[in-house]
Coordinates of C-alpha atoms and ligand atoms in Angstrom, one line a residue:
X1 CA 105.0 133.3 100.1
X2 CA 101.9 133.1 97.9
X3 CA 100.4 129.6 96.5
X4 CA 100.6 130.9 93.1
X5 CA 104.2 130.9 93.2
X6 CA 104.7 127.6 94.7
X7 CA 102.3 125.7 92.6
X8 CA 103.4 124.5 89.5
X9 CA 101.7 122.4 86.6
X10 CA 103.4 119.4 85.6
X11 CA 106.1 120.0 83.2
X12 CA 105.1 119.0 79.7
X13 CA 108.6 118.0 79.2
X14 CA 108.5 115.3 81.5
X15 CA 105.3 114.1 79.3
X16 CA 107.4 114.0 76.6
X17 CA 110.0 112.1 78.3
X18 CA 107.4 109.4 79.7
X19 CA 106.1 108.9 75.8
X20 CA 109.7 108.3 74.4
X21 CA 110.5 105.8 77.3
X22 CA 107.5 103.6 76.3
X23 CA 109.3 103.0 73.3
X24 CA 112.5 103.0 74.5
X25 CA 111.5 100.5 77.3
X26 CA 110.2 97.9 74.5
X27 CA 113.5 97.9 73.1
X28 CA 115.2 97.5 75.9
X29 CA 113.0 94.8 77.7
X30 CA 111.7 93.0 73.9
X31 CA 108.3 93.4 75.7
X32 CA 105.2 96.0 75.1
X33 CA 104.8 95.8 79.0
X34 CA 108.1 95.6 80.8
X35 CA 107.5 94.9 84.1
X36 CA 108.1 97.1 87.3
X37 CA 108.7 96.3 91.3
X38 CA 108.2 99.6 93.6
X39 CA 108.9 99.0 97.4
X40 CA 107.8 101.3 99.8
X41 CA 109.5 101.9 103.1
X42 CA 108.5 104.2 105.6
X43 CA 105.6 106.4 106.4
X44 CA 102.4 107.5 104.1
X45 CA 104.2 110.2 103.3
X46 CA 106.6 107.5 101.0
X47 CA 103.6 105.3 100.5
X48 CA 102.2 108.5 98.6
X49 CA 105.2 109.2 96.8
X50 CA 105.6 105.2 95.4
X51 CA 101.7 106.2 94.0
X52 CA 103.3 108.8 91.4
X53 CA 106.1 106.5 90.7
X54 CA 104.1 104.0 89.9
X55 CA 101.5 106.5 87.8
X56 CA 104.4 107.6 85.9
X57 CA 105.5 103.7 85.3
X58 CA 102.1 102.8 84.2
X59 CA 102.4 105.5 81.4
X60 CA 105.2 104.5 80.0
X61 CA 103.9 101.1 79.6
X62 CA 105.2 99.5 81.9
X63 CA 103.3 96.7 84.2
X64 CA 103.6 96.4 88.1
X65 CA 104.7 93.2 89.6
X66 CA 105.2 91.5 93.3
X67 CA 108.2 89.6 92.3
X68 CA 112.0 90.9 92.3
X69 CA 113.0 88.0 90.7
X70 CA 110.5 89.3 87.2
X71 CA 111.1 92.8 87.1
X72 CA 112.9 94.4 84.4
X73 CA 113.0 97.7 87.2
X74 CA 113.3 97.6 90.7
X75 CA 112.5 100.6 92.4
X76 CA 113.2 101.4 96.1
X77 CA 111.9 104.1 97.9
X78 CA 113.5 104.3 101.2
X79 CA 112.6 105.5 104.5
X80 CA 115.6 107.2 107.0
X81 CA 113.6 108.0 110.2
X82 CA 115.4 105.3 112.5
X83 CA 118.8 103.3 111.5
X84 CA 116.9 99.9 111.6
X85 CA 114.9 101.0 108.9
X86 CA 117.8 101.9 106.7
X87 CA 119.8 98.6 108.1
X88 CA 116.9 96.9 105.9
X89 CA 117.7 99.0 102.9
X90 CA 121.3 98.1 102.7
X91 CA 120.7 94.2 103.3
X92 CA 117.9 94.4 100.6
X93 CA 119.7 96.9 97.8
X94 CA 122.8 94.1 98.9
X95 CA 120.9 91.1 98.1
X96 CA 119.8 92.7 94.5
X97 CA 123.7 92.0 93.3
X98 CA 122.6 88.5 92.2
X99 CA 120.1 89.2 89.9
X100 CA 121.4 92.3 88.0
X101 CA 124.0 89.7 87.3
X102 CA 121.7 87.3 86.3
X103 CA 120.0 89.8 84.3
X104 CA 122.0 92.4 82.9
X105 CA 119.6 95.1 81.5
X106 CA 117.7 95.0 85.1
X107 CA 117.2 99.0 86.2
X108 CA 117.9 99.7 90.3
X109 CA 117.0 102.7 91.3
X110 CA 116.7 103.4 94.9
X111 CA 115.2 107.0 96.1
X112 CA 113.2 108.6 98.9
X113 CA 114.1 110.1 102.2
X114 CA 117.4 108.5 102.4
X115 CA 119.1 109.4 99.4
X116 CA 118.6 112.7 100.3
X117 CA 121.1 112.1 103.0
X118 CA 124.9 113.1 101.5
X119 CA 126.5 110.8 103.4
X120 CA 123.9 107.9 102.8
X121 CA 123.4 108.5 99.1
X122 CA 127.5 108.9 98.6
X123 CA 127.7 105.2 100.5
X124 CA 125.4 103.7 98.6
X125 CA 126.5 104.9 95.2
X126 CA 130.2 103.9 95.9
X127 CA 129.0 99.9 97.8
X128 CA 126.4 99.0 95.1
X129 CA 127.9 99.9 91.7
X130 CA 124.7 98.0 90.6
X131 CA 122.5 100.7 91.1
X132 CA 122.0 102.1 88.3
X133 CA 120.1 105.3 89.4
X134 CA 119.8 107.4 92.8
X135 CA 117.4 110.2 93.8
X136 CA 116.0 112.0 96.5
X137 CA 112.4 113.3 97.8
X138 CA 112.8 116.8 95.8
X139 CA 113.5 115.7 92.4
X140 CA 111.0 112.8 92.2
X141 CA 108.5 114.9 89.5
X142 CA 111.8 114.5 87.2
X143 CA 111.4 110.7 87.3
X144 CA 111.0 110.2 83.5
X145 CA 114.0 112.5 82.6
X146 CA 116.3 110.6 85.4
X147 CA 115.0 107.3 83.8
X148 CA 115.2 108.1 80.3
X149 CA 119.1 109.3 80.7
X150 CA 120.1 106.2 83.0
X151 CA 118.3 103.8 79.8
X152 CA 119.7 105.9 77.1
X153 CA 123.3 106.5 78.6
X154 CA 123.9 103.6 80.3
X155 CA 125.5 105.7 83.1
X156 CA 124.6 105.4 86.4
X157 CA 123.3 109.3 88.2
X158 CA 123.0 110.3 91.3
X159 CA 120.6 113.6 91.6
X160 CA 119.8 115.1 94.8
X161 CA 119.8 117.5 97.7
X162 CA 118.0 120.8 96.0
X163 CA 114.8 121.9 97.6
X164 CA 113.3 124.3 94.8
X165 CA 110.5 124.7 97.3
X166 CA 107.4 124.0 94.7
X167 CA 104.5 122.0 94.7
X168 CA 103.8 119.9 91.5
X169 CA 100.2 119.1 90.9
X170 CA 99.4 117.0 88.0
X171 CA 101.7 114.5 88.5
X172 CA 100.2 111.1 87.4
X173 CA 99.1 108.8 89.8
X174 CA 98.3 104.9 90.7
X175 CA 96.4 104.6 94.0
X176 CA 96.9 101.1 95.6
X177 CA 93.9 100.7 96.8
X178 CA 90.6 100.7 95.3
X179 CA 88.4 102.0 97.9
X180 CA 90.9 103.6 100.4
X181 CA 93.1 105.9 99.5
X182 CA 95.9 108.7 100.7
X183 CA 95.3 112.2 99.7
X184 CA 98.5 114.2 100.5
X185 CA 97.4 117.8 101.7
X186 CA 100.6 119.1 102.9
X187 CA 104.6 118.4 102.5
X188 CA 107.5 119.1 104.1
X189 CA 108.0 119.9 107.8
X190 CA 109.6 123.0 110.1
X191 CA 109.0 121.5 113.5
X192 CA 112.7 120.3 113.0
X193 CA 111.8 118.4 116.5
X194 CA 115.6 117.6 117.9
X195 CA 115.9 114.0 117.0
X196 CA 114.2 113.8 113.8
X197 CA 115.7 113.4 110.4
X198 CA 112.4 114.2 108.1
X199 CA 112.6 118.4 108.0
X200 CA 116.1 117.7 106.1
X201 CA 114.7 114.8 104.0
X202 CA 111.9 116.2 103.2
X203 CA 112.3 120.0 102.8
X204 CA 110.1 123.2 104.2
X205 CA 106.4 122.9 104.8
X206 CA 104.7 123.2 101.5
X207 CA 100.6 123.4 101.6
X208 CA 98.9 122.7 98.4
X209 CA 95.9 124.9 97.6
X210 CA 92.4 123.6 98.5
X211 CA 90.7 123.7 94.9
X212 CA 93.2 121.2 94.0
X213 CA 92.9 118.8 97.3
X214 CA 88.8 118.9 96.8
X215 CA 88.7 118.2 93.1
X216 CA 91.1 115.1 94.1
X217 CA 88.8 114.2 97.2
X218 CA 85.4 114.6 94.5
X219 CA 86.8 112.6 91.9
X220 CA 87.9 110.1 94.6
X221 CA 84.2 110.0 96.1
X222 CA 82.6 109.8 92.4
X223 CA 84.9 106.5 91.7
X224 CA 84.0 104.7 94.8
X225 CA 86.4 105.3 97.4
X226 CA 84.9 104.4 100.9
X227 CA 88.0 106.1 103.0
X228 CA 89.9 109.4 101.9
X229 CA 92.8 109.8 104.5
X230 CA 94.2 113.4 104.6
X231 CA 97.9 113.3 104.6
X232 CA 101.0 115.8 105.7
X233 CA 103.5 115.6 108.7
X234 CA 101.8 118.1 110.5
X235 CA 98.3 118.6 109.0
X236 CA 97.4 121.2 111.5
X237 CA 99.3 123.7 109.6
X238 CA 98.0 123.3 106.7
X239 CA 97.5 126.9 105.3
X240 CA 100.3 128.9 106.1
X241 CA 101.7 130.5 103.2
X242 CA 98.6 129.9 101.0
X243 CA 96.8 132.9 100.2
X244 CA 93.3 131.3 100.3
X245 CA 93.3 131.9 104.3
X246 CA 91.9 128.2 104.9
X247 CA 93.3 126.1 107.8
X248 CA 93.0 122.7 108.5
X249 CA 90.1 122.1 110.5
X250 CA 88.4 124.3 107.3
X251 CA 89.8 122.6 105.0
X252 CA 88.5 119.0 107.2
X253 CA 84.9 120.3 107.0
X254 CA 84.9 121.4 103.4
X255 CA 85.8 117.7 102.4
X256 CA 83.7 116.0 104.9
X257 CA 81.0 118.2 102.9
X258 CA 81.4 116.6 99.8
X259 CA 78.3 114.5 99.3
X260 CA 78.4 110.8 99.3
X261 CA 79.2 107.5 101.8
X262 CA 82.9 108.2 102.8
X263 CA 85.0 107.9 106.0
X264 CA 87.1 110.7 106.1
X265 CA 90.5 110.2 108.5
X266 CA 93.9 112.5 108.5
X267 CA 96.9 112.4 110.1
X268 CA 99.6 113.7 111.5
X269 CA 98.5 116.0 113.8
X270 CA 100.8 117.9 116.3
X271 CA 99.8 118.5 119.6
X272 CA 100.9 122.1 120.1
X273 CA 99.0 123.0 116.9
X274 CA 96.0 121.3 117.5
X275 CA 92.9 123.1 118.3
X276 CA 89.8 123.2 120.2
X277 CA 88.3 124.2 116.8
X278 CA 89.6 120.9 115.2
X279 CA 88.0 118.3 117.7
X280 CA 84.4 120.4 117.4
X281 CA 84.9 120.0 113.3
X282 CA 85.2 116.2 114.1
X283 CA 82.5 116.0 116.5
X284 CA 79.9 117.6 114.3
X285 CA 80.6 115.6 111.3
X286 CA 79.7 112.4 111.1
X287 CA 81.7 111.4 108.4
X288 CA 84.8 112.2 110.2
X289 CA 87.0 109.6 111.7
X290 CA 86.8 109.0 115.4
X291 CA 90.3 108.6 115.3
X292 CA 92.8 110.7 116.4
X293 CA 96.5 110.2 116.1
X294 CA 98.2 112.6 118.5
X295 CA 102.2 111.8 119.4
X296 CA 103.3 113.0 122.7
X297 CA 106.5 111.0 122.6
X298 CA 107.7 111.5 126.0
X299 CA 105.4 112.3 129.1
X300 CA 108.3 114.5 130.9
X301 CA 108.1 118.1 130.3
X302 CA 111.9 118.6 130.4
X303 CA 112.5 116.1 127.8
X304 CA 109.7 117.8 125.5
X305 CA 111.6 120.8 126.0
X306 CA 114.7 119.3 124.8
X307 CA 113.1 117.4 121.6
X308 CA 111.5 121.2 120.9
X309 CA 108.1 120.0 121.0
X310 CA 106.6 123.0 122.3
X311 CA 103.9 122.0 124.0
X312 CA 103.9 120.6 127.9
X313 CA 102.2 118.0 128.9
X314 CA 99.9 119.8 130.6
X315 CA 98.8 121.6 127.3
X316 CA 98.6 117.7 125.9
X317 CA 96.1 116.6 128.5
X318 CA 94.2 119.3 128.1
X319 CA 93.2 119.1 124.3
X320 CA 93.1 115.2 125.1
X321 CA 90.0 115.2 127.6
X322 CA 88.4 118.3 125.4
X323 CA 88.4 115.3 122.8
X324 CA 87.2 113.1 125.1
X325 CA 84.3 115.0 126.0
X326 CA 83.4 116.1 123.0
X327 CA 84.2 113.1 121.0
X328 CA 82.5 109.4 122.2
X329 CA 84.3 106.2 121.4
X330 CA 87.2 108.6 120.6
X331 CA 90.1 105.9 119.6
X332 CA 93.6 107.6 120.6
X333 CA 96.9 106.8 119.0
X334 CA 100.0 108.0 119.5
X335 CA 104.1 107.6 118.7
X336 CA 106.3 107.4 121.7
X337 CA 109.9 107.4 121.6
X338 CA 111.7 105.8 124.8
X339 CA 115.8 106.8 125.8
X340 CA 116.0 110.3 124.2
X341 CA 119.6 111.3 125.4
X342 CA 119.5 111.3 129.3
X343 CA 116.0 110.7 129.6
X344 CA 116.1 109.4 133.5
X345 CA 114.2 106.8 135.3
X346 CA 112.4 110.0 136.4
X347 CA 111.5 110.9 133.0
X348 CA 110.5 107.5 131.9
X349 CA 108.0 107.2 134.7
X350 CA 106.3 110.1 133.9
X351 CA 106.0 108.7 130.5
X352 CA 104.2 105.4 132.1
X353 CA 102.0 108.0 134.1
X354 CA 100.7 109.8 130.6
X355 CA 99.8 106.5 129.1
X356 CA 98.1 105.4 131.9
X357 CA 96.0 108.1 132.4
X358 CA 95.3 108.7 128.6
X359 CA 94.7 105.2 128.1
X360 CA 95.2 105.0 123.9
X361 CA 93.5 102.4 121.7
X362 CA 97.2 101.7 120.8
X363 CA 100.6 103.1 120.3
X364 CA 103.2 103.3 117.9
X365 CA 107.0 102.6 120.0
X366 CA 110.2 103.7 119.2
X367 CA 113.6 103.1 120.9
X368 CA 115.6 106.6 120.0
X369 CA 118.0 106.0 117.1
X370 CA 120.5 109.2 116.6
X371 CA 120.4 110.4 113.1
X372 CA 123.4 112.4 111.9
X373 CA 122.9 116.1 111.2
X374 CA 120.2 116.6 113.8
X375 CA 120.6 118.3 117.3
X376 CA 119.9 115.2 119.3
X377 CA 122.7 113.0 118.0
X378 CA 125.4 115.2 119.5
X379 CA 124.0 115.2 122.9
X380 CA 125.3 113.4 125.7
X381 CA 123.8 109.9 126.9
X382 CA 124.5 108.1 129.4
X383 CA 122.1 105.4 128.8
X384 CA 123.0 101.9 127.5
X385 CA 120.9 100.1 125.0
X386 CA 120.0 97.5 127.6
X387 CA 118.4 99.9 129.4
X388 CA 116.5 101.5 127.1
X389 CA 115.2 97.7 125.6
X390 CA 113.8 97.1 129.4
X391 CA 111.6 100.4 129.4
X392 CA 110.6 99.9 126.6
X393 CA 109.7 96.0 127.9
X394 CA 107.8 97.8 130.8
X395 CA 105.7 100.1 128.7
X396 CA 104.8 97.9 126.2
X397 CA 103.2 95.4 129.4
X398 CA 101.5 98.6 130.6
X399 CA 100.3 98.9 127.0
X400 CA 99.3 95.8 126.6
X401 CA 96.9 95.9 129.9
X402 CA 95.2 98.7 128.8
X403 CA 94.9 97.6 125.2
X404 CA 93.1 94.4 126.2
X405 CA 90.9 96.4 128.6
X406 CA 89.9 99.1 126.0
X407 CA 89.1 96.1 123.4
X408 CA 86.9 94.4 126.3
X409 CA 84.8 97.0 126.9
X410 CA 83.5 96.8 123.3
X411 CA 81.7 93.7 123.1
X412 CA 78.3 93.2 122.8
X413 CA 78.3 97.0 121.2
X414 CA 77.7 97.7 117.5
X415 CA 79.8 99.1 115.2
X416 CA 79.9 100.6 111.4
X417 CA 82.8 98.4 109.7
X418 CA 84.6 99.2 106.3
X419 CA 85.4 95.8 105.1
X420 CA 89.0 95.6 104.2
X421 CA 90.9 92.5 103.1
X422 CA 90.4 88.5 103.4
X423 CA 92.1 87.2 106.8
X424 CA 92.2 84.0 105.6
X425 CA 89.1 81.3 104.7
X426 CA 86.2 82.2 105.4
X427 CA 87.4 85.2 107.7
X428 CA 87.8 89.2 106.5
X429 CA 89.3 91.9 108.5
X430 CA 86.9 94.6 108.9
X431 CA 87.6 98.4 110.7
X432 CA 85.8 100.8 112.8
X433 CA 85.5 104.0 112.0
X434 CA 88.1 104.7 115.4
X435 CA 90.1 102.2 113.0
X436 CA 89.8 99.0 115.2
X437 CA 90.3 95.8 113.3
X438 CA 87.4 93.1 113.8
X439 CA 87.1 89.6 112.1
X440 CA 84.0 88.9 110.9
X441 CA 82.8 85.7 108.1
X442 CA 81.7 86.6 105.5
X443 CA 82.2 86.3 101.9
X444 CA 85.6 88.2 99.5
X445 CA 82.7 90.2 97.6
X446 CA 81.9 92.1 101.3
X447 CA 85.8 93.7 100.9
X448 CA 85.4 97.4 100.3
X449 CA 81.4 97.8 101.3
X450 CA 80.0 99.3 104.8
X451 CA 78.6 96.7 107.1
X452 CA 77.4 96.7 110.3
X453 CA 79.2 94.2 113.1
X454 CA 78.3 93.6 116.9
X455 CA 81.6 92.4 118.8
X456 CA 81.2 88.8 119.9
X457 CA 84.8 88.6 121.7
X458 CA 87.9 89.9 122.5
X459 CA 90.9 87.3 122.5
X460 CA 94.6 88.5 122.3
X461 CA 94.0 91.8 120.9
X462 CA 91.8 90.2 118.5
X463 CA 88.1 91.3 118.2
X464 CA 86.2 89.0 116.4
X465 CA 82.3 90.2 115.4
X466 CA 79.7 89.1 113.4
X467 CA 78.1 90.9 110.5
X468 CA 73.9 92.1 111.2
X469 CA 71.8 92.4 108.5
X470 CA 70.3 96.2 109.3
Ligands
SAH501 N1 105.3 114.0 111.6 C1 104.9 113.0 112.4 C2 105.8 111.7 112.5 C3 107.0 111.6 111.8 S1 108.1 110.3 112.1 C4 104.8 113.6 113.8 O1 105.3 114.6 114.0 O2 104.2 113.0 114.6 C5 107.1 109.1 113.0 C6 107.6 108.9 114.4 O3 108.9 108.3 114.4 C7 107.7 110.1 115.2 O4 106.4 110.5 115.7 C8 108.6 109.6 116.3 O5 107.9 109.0 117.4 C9 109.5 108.6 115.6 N2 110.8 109.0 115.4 C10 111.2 110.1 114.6 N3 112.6 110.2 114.7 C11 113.0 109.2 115.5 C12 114.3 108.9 116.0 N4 115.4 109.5 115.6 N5 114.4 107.8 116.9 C13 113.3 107.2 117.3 N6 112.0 107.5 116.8 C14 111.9 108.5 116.0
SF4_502 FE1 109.7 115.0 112.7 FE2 108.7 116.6 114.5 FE3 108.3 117.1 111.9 FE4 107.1 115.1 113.0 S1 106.8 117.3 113.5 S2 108.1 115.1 111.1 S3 108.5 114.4 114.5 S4 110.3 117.1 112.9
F3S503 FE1 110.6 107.9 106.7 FE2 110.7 109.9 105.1 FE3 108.4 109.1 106.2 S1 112.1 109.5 106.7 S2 109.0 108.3 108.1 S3 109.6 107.9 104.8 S4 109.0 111.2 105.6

């Protein structure tokens, strides 16, 4: 499949819809800037996603807000990676009953990776008659048209399920963030890893062609962004199916190249496609986060095996201390899921020996939640909850030891910060460029500027530092 055929501009029509819903909206909501709420469940991936929502919002007129309680349009974009975090979605989209009924002309819309569930967007249509619109991940570039018929009809709509396979570019956008920002690279996913929902939610893998990624990542640089972050499920395939021939690790050195003070970061990455050749392209360029996000999720080669990882762990360790070496003050992260069906005592162990060899900077833990539709949730388990909650007890105490020690060993060393947000008085959260918080004083005009920090102390996973003049 070329990227000429997957690309596709933005359609004009939807333009068209997003001018006559600024009128429309004025009407509706006796206000030249009706006011919109967009909550974002879930991964980057989503977080990305609410950013063209909201750019499409903005352009109809409409103003973002915090509060539920103001908003003339309540937007959720949902996440369906583990059943807690649709559990949330229900008690929230249940607790919105009140004030549609205090408020009559409120819009809900719920969409995102959920809705592209049958069984989950069927429910929710039928328990919360409130909701006035539902759509999924592959329609969401038809937001003004699904908008302007829910305002116009007054009938509720429910669109969904069809993967047309392209890429729209154009799209307008809202970043949150002023000086760090998410640059989606790739979408989709074909790992279809055994437990994992997001291949069905979120449609095939889908690169979108380099010219258009560095123009983004230039006109990010030229209005002051300090951190571009590199986004897709699996951002080591970036490339297949595009004709331009690049792959990831090119595509990482082309943006590092872009002149100006930036950090550059990226994730996912999955082990069995990560190469050799993408650690050296980190190594030799400094602007390149020190920071690599690699998910084993289990340390037990049969279990890999059955989650269709494709790689052992073997092949893991190996790409891990290339990194290592090649890589100083590398900061590993990873996602770990603990009771995959029948994982054993013997499994689990091996799981506690891969963390403790690796030792990563922190780790991101899941208990395994079965999601209908995916190989996983028809295999047999033995294993009760209970005994999945105390592994999971054990390795986070292993996690926590090696946590403390990693953050120990950096005091009294010096570190390049990107100053981030206000703690609280007096106090701002500042990151490494492995993405290690420290606290630092300093004054609210510091946020978003460079600073050096030597680390002063390490106190319950907190690193506090203090800011050198250099
Ligand atoms: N594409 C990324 C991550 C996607 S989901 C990757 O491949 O690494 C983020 C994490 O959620 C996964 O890495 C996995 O650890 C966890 N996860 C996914 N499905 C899960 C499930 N059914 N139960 C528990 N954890 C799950
Ligand atoms: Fe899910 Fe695996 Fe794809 Fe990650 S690589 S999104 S875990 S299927
Ligand atoms: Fe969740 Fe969808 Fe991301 S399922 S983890 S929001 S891709």
């Amino acid at each position: 499949m070329s990227d000429k055929k997957i690309t596709e501009t933005y359609p004009p029509q939807q333009q068209e819809y997003i001018s006559l819903l600024s009128d429309i909206l004025t009407d509706r909501y006796h206000t030249s800037a009706p006011k919109a709420f967009v909550h974002t469940y879930g991964c980057q991936q989503n977080v990305a996603d609410s950013e063209k929502l909201k750019g499409m919002l903005l352009q109809m007129g409409c103003v973002l807000t915090e509060s539920k309680e103001e908003a003339d349009i309540i937007i959720f974009n949902t996440c369906a990676v583990r059943e807690h975090a649709e559990d949330r979605v229900f008690g929230n989209v249940g607790a919105l009953k009140v004030l549609k009924r205090q408020k009559p002309s409120l819009l809900i819309a719920l969409c995102g990776c959920m809705m592209e569930q049958e069984h989950i967007a069927e429910k929710i249509y039928k328990s919360f008659p409130y909701v006035g619109l539902v759509f999924g991940t592959h329609v969401i570039h038809r937001f003004p048209e699904l908008l302007f018929h829910a305002v116009t009809t007054g009938k509720r709509r429910l669109e969904r399920g069809y993967d047309d396979g392209k890429l729209y570019e154009g799209i307008p956008l809202h970043r949150d963030g002023s000086f760090k920002g998410w640059l989606p690279v790739m979408y989709g996913c074909d790992n279809f890893c055994t437990y994992c929902i997001v291949p069905y939610v979120r449609g095939r893998e889908r690169s979108r062609s380099a010219e258009y990624i560095l123009s983004e990542a230039r006109n990010m640089v030229a209005s002051g962004y300090k951190e571009i972050t590199l986004l897709g499920q699996n951002v080591n395939s970036y490339g297949k199916g595009l004709t331009e021939g690049i792959r990831f690790p090119q595509l990482l050195k082309s943006v590092a190249d872009i002149e100006g003070d930036f950090w550059l970061s990226f994730m996912t990455s999955h082990p069995k496609d990560a190469s050799k050749e993408l650690i050296d392209v980190m190594a030799e360029n400094p602007k390149i986060s020190t920071h690599l996000h690699l998910p084993f999720q289990s340390g037990s080669n049969q279990i890999l095996q059955r989650m269709n990882r494709h790689y052992t762990v073997e092949k893991y360790l190996e790409i891990v201390d290339y990194a290592k070496s090649r890589i100083p003050d590398l900061a590993l992260t990873s996602d770990v899921i603990v009771g995959f069906p029948n994982e054993t005592e013997e499994d689990f162990q091996q799981t506690l020996d891969l963390i403790a060899k690796v030792e990563f900077t922190s780790l991101f833990t899941f208990i395994y939640s079965p999601r209908v539709g995916t190989p996983a949730a028809a295999m047999e388990d033995p294993y009760s909850h209970e005994v999945k909650a105390e592994r999971m007890g054990r390795l986070l105490k292993l996690q926590e030891e090696i946590s403390a020690r990693r953050t120990a060993s950096m005091v009294g060393k010096r570190y390049r910060v990107l100053v981030e947000e206000q703690a609280r008085d007096g106090i701002l959260n500042a990151r490494t460029h492995g993405g290690v918080v420290v606290e630092v004083s300093g004054g609210t005009d510091l946020i978003g500027t460079f600073q050096t920090a030597e680390i002063t102390e390490a106190r319950n996973f907190i690193l506090r530092g203090k800011l050198l003049v250099v």
